[in-house]
Each structure stands twice: as structure tokens, then as C-alpha cells.
Short mmCIF file of N, CA and C in Angstrom, two decimals:
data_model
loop_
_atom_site.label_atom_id
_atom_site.label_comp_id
_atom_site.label_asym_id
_atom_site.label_seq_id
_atom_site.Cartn_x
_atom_site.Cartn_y
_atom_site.Cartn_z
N UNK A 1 16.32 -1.71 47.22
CA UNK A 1 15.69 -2.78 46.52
C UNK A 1 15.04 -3.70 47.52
N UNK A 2 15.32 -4.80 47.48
CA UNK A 2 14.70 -5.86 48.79
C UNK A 2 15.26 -5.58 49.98
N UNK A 3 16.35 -5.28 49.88
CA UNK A 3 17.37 -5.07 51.41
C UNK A 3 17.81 -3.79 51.63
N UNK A 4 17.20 -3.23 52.48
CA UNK A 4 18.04 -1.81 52.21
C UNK A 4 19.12 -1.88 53.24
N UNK A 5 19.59 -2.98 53.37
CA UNK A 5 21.15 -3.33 54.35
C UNK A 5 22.10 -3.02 53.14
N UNK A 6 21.79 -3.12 51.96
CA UNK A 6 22.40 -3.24 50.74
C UNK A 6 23.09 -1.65 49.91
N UNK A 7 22.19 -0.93 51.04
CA UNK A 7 22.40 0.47 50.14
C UNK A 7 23.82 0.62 49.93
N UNK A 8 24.44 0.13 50.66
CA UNK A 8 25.93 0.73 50.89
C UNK A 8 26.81 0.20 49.94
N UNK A 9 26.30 -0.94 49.33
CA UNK A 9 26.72 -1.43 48.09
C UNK A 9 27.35 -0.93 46.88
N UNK A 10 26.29 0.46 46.64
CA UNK A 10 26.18 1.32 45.34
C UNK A 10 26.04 2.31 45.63
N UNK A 11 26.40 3.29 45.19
CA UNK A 11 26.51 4.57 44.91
C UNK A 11 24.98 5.39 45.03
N UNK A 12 24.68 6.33 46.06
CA UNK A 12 23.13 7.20 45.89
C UNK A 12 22.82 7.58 45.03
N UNK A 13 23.90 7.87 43.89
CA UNK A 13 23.20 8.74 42.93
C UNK A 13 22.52 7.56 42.06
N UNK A 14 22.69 6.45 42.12
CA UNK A 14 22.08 5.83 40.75
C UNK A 14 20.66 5.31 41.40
N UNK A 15 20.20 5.13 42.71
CA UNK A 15 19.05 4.83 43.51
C UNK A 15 17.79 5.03 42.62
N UNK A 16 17.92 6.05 41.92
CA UNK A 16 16.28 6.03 41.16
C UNK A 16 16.56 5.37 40.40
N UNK A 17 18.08 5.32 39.35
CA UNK A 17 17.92 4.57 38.33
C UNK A 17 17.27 2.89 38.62
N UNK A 18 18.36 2.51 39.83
CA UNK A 18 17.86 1.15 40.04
C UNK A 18 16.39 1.15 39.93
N UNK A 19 15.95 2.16 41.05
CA UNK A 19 14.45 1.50 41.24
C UNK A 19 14.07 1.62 39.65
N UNK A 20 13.87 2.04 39.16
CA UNK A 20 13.33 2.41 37.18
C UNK A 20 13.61 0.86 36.91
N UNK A 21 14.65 0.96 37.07
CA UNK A 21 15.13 -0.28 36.30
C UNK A 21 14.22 -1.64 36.78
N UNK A 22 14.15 -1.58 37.47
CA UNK A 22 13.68 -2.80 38.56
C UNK A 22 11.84 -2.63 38.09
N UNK A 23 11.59 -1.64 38.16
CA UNK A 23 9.85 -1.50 37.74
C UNK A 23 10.03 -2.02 36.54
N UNK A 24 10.80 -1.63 35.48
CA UNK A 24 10.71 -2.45 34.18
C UNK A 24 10.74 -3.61 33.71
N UNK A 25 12.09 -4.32 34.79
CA UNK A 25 12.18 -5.67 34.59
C UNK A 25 10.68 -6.06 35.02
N UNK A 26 10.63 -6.14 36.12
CA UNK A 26 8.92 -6.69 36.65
C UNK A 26 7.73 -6.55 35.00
N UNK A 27 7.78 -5.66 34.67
CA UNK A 27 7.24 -5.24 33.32
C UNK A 27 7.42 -6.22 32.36
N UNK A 28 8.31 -6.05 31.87
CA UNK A 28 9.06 -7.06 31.04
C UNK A 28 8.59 -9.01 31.56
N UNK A 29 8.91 -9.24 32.67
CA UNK A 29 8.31 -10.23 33.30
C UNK A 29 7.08 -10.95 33.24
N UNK A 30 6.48 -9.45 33.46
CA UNK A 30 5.13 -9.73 33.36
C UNK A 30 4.10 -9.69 31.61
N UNK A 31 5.26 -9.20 30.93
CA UNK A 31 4.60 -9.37 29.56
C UNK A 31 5.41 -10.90 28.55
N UNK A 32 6.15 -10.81 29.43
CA UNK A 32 6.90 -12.76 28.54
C UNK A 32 5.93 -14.02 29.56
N UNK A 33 5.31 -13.32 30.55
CA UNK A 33 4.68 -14.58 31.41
C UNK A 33 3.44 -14.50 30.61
N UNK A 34 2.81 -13.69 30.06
CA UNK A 34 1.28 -13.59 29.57
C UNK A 34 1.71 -14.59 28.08
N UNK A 35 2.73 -14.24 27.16
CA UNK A 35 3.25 -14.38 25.97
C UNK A 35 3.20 -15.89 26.41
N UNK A 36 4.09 -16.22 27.80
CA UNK A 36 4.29 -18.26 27.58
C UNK A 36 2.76 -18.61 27.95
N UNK A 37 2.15 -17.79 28.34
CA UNK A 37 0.59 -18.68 28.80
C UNK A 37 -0.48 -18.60 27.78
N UNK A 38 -0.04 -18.07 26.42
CA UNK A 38 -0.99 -18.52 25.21
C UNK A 38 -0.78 -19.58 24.78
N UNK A 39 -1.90 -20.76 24.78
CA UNK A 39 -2.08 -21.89 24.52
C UNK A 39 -1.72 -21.87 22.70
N UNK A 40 -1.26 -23.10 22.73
CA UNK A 40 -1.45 -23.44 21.22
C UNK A 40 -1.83 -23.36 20.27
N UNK A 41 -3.32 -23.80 20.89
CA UNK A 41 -4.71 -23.59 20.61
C UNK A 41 -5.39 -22.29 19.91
N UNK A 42 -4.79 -21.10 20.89
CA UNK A 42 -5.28 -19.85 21.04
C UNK A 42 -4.31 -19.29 19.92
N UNK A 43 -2.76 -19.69 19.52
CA UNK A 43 -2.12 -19.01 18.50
C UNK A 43 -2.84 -20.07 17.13
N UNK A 44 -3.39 -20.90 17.23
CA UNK A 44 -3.45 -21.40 15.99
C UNK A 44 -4.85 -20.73 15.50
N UNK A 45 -5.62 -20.33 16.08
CA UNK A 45 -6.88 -19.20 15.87
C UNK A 45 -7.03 -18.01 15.02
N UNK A 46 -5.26 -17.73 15.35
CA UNK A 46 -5.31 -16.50 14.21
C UNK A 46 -4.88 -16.44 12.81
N UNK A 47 -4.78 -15.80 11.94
CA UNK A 47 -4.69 -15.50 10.88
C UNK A 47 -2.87 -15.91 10.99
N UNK A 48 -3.12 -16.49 9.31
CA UNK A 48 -1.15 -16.80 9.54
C UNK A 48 -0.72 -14.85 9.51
N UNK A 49 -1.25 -13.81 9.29
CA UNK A 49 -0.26 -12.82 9.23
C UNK A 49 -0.22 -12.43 10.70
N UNK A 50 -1.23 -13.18 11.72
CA UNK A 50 -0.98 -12.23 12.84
C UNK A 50 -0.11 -13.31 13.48
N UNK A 51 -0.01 -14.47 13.43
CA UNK A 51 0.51 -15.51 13.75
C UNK A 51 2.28 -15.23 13.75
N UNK A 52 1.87 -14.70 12.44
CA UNK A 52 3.84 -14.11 11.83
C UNK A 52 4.26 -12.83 12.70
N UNK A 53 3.13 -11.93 12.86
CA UNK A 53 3.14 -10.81 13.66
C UNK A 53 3.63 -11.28 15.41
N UNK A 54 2.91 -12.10 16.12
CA UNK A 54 2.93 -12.41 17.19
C UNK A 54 4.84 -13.01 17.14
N UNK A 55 4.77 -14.52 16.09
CA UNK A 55 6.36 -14.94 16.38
C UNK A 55 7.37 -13.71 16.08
N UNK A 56 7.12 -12.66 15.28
CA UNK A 56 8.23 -12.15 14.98
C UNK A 56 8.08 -10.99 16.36
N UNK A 57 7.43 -10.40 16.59
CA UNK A 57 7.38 -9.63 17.84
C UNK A 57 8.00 -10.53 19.25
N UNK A 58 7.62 -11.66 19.18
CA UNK A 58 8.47 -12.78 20.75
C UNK A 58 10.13 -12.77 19.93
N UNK A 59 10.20 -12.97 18.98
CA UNK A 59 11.76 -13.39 18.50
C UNK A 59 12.17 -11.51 18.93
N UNK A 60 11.59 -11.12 18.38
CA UNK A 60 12.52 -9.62 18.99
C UNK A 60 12.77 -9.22 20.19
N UNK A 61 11.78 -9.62 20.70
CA UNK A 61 11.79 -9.23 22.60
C UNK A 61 12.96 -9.70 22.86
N UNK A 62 12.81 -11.19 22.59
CA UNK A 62 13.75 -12.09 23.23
C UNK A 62 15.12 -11.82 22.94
N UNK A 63 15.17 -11.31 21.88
CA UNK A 63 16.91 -11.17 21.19
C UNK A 63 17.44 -9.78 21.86
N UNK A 64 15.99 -9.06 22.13
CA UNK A 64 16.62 -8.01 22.27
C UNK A 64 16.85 -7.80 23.94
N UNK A 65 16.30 -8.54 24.86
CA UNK A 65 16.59 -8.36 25.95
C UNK A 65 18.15 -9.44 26.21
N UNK A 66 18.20 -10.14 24.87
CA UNK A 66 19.64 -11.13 25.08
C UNK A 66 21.01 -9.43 24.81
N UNK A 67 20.59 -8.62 23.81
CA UNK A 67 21.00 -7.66 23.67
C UNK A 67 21.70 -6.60 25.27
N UNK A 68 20.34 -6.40 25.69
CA UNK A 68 20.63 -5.87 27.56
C UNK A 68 21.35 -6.56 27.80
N UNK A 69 21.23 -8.10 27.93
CA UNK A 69 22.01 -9.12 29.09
C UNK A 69 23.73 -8.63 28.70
N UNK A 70 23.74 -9.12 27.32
CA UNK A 70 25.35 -8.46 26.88
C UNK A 70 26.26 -7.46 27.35
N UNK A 71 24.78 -6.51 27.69
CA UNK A 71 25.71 -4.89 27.84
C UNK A 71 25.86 -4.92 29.14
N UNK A 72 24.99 -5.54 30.07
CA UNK A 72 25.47 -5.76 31.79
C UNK A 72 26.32 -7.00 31.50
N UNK A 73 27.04 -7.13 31.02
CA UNK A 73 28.09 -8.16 31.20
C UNK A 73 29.12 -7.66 30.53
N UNK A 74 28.81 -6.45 29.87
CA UNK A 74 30.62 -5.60 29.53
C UNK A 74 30.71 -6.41 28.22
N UNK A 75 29.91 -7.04 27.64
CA UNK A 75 30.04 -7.57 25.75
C UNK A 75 29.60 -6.15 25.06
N UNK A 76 30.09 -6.02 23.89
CA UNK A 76 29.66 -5.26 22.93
C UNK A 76 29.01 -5.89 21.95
N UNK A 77 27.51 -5.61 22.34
CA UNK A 77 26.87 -6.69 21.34
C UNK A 77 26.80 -5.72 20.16
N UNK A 78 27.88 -4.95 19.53
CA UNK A 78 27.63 -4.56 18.07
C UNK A 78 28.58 -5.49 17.40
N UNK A 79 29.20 -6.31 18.15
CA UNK A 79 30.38 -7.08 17.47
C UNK A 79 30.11 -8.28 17.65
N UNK A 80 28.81 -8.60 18.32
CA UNK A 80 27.95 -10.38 18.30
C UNK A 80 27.27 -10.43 17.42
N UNK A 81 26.94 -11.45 17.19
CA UNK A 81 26.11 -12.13 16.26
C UNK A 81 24.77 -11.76 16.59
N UNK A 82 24.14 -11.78 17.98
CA UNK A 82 22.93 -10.79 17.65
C UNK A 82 22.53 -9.51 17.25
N UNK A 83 23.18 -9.07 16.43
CA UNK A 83 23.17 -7.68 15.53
C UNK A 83 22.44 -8.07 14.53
N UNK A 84 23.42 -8.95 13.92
CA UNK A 84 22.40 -9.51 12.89
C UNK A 84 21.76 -10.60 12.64
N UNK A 85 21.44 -11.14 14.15
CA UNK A 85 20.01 -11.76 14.41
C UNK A 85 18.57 -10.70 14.37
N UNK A 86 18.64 -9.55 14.90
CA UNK A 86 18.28 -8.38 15.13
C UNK A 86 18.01 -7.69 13.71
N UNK A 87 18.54 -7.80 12.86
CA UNK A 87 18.08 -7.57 11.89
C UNK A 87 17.80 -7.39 10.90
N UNK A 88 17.80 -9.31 10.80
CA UNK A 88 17.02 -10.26 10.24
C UNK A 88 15.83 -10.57 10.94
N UNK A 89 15.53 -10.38 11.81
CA UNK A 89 14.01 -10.61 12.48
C UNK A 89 13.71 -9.08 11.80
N UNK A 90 14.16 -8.03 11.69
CA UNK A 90 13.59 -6.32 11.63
C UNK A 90 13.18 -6.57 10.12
N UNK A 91 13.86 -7.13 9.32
CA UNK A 91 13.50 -7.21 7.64
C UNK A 91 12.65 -8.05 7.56
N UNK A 92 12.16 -9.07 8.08
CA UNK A 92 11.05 -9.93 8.27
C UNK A 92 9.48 -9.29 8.36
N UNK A 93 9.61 -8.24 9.29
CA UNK A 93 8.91 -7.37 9.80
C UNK A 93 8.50 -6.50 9.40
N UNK A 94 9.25 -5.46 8.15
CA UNK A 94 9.05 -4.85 7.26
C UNK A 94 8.44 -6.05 6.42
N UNK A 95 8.33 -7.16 6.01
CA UNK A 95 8.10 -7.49 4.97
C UNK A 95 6.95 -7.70 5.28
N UNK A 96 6.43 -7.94 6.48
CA UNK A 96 5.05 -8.75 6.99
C UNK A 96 3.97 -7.02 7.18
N UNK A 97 4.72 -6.38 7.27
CA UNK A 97 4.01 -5.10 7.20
C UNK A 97 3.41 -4.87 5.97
N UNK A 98 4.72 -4.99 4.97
CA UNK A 98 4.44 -4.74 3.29
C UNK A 98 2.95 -5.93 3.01
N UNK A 99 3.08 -7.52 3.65
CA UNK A 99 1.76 -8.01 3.35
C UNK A 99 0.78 -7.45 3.62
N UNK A 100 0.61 -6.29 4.86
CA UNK A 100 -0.51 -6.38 5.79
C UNK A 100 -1.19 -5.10 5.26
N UNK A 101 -0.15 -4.25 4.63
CA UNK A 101 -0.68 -3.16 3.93
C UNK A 101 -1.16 -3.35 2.18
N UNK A 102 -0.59 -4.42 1.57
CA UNK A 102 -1.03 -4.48 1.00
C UNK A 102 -2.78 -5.35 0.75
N UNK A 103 -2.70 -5.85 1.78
CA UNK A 103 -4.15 -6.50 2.06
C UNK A 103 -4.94 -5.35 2.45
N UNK A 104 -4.86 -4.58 3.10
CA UNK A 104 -6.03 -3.17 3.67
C UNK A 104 -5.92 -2.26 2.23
N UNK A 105 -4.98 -2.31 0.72
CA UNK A 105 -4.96 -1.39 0.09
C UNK A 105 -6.31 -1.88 -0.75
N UNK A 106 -7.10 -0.78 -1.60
CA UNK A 106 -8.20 -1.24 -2.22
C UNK A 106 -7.85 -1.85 -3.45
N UNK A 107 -8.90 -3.06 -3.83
CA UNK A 107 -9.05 -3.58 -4.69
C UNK A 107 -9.33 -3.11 -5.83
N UNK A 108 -9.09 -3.51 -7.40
CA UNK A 108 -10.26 -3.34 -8.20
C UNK A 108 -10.80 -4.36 -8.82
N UNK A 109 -12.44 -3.80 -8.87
CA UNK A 109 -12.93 -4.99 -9.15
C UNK A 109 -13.78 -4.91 -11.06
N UNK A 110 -12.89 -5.94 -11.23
CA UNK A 110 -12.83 -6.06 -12.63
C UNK A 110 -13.78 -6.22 -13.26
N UNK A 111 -14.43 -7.04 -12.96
CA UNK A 111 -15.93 -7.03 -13.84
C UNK A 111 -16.92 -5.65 -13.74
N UNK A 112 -16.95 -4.91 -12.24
CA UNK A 112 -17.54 -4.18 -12.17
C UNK A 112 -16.70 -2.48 -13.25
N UNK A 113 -15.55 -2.76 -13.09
CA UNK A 113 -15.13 -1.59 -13.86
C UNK A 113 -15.28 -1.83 -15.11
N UNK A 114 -15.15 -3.31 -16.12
CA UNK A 114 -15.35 -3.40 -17.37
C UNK A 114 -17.25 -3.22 -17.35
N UNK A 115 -18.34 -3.35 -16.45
CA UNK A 115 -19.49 -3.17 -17.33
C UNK A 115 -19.80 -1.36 -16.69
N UNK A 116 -19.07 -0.87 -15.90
CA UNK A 116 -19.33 0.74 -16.17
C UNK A 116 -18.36 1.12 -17.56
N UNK A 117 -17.53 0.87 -18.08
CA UNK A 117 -16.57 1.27 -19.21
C UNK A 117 -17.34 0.92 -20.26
N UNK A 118 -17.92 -0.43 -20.76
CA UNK A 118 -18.89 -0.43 -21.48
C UNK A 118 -20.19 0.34 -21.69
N UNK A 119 -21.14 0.13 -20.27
CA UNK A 119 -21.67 0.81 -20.82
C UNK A 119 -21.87 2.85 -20.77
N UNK A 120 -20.73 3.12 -20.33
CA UNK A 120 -20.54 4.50 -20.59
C UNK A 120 -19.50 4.73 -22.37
N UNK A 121 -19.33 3.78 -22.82
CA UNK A 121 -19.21 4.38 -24.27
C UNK A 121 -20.08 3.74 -25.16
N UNK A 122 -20.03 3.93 -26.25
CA UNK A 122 -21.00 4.32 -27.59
C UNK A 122 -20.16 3.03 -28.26
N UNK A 123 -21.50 1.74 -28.61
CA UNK A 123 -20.40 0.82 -29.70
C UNK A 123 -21.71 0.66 -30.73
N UNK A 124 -20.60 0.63 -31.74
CA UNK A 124 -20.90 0.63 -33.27
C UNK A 124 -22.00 -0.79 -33.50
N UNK A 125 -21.56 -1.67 -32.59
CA UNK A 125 -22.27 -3.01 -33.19
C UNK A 125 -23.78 -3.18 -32.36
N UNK A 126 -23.76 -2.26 -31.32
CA UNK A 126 -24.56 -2.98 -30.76
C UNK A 126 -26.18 -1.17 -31.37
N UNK A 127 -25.59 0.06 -31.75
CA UNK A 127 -26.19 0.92 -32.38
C UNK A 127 -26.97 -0.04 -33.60
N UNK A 128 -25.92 -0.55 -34.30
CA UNK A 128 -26.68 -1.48 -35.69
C UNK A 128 -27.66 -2.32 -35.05
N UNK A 129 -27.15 -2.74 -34.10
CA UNK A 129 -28.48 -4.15 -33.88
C UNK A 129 -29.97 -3.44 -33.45
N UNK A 130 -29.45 -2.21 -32.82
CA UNK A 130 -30.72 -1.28 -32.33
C UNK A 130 -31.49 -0.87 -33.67
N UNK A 131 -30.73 -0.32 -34.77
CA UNK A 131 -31.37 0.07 -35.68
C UNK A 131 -32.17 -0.79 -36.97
N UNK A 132 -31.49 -1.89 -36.46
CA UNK A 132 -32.11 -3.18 -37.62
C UNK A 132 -31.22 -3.51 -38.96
N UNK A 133 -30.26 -1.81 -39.08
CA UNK A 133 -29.38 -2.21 -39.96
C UNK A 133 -28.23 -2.65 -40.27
N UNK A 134 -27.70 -3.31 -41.56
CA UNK A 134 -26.22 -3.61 -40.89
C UNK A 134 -25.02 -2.40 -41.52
N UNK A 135 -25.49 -1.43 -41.73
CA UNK A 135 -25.02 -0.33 -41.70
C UNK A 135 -25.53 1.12 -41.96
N UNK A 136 -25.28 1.85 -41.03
CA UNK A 136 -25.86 3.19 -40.83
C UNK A 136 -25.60 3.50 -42.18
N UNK A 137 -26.65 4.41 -42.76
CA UNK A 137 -26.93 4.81 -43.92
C UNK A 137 -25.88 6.06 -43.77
N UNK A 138 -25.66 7.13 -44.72
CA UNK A 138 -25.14 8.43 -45.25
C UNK A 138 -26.07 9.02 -45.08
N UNK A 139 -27.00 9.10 -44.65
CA UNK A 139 -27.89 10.01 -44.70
C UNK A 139 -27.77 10.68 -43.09
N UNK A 140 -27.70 9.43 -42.34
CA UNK A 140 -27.87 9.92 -40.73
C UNK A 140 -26.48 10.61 -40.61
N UNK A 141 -25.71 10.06 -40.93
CA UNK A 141 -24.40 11.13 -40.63
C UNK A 141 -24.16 12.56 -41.10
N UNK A 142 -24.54 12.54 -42.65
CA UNK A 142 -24.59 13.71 -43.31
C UNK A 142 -25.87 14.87 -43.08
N UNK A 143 -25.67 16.00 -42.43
CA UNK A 143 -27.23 16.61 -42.77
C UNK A 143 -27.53 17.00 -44.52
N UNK A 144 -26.43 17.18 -45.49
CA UNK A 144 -27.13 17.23 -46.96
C UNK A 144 -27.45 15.86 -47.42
N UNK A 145 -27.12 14.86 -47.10
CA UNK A 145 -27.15 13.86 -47.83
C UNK A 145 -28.80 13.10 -46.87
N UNK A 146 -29.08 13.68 -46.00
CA UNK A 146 -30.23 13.33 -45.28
C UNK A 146 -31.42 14.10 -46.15
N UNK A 147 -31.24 15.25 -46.51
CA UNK A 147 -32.20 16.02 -46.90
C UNK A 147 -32.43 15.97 -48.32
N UNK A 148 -31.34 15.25 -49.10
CA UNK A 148 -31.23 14.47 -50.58
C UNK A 148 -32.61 13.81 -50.15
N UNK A 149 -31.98 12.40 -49.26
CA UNK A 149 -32.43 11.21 -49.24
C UNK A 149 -34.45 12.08 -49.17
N UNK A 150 -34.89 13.01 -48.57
CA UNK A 150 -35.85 13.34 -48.00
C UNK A 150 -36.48 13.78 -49.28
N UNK A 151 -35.92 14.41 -50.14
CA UNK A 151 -36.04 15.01 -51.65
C UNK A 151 -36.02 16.51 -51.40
N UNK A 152 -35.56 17.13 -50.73
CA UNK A 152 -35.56 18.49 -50.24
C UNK A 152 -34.46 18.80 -51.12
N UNK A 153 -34.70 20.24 -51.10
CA UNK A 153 -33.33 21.10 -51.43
C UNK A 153 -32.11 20.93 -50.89
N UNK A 154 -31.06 21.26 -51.70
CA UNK A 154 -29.50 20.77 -50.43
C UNK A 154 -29.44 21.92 -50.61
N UNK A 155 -28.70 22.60 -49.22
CA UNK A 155 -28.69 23.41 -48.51
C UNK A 155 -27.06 23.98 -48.83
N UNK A 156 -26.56 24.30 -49.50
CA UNK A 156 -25.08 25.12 -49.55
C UNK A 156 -24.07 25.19 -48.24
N UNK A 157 -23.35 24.63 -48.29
CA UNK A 157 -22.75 24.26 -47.53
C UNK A 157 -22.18 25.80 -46.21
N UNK A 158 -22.47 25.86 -45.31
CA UNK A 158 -21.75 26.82 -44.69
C UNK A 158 -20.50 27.32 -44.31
N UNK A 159 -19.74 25.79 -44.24
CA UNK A 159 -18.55 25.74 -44.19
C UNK A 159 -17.48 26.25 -45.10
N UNK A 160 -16.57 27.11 -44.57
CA UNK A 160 -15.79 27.84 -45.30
C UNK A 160 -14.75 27.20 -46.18
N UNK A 161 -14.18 27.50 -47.12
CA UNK A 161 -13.27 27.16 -47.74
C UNK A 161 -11.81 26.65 -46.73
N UNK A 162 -10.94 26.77 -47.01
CA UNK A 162 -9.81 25.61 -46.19
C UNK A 162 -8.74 27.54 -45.40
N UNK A 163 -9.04 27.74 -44.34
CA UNK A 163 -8.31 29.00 -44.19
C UNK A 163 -6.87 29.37 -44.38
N UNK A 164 -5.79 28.38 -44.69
CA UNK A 164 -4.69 28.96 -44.94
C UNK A 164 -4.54 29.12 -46.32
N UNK A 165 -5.55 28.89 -46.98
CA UNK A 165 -5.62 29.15 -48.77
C UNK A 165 -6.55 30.23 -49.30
N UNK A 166 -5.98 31.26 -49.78
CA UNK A 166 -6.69 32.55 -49.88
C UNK A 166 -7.77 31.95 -50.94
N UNK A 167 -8.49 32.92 -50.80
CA UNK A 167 -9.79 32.95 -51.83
C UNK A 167 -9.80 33.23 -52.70
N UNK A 168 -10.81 32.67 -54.24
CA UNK A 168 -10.46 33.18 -54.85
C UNK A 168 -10.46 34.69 -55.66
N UNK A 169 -11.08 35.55 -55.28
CA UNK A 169 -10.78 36.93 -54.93
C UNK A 169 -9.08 37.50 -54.93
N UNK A 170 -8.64 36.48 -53.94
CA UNK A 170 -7.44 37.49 -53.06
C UNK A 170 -6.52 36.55 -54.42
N UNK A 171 -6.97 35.55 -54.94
CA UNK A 171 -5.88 34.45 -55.89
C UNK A 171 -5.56 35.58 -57.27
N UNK A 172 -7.00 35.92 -57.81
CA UNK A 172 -6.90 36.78 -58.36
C UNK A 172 -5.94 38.29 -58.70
N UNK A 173 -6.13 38.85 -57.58
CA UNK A 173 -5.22 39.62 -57.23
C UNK A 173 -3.74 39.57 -57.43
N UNK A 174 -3.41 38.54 -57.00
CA UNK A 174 -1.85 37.78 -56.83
C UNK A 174 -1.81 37.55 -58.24
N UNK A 175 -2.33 37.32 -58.94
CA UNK A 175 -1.60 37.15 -60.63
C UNK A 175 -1.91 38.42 -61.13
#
């Protein structure tokens, strides 16, 4: 580490671990020194969800490197109170997620879906106002009752009798 008068201190085999360890802390260091040098100013700029994003990401670091400190000191932090400091900041976090996704999920937009729904169906009141009348005649619906109205011949209906009722032919028969 700084002294290598020191080696004799500890054991060779853990030598890489230290050094690992030691690159991280510096790491770690160097990302809580950037975190204290955002101005005020600069967190009040953002959006309250990133705002919530930023405090709840520093509250975790912090708890959780209080977490490390514990375990180099021979505490069992499953039996401290930062367990469930830990997570209660983690359910926070899920919840700020649940906002953040529900803001990127799509909208609908209501007026625009009620005038495609309108005008893709067929209304009765606004056909009358087109036609001048205030009610469609029998004639337009019916084709015999159109060809009445015309003075034409009516035309015999094509449509068959009712099919689960024999004819009368087959009625015949039966008596």
C-alpha cells in the first residue's frame, strides 16, 4: 500500500485483495466528492423525479457503505437497524421507478379518440338532418315497399319460408 515496510503486517495471499480494495475506495471517494460539489443551484434545476432519483441514490450509497464500515468492525449489520434503513430507501425507489414509468407509458388522448369513434360510425340523427327528413321513410329500408312507393310491381318475396317448419307440401303429408 503506501509503505511497503508494512508488508509484514498481513498475510501475501490477500495482497491483491488489498490493492482491489484500495482502487475502489479511491473510486468510491471520488464519486461522493463529485456528489458534495453539486451546488444547490444545480440540484434545484432538475425535475422533482430526478431530484428524488439523485437523493434516494446518495441515501443508498451512504447507508450502504455505513453497511461495509459494520462488517470491518465485526457488527452484523443484518441485526442493525440499517437493514431496514436499506430498505426503506429500496421501496422508495421502486416507487419512484413506478412514477417514472408510468410517465414514459403512452397516453390516450381523448378528444382525439372520441372524434375518430364518431366519425367512423353511422348516426341516425345526423343521416336525418342530411336528408331533410325527420324520419327515414319505409320505402328506403324496404326494397318492396320502395317499388310500391314507385308504383311498380312488388316483386314476391325470395325469401324462404322459416326453415325449421316444414312446408306446406311435407305438412300435408304428415296428416
Amino acid at each position: 500500500m503506501a509503505d511497503e515496510g508494512s508488508v509484514e503486517d498481513y498475510p501475501s495471499e490477500i495482497e491483491e485483495y488489498l490493492t482491489g480494495f484500495e482502487f475502489s475506495l479511491s473510486s468510491v471517494q471520488n464519486v461522493i466528492q463529485t456528489l458534495m460539489s453539486v451546488s444547490k443551484g444545480d440540484h434545484v434545476k432538475l425535475d422533482p423525479l430526478e431530484q428524488a432519483k439523485l437523493d434516494l441514490m446518495s441515501a443508498y450509497t451512504i447507508n450502504s457503505l455505513f453497511w461495509m464500515y459494520l462488517v470491518t468492525q465485526g457488527v452484523n449489520p443484518k441485526e442493525h437497524g440499517i437493514k431496514q434503513e436499506l430498505e426503506r430507501i429500496r421501496t422508495y425507489m421502486n416507487r419512484v421507478k413506478e412514477m417514472a414509468d408510468k410517465k414514459k407509458a403512452a397516453r390516450l388522448d381523448k378528444g382525439a379518440a372520441s372524434r375518430f369513434v364518431r366519425s367512423a360510425l353511422w348516426d341516425a340523427e345526423e343521416a336525418k338532418a342530411k336528408s331533410g327528413t325527420k324520419r327515414p321513410s319505409k320505402a328506403k329500408d324496404d326494397p318492396q315497399q320502395a317499388s310500391k312507393a314507385k308504383g311498380g310491381k312488388q316483386k314476391p318475396s325470395k325469401a324462404k319460408g322459416d326453415p325449421h317448419r316444414p312446408s306446406k307440401a311435407k305438412q300435408r303429408k304428415l296428416s
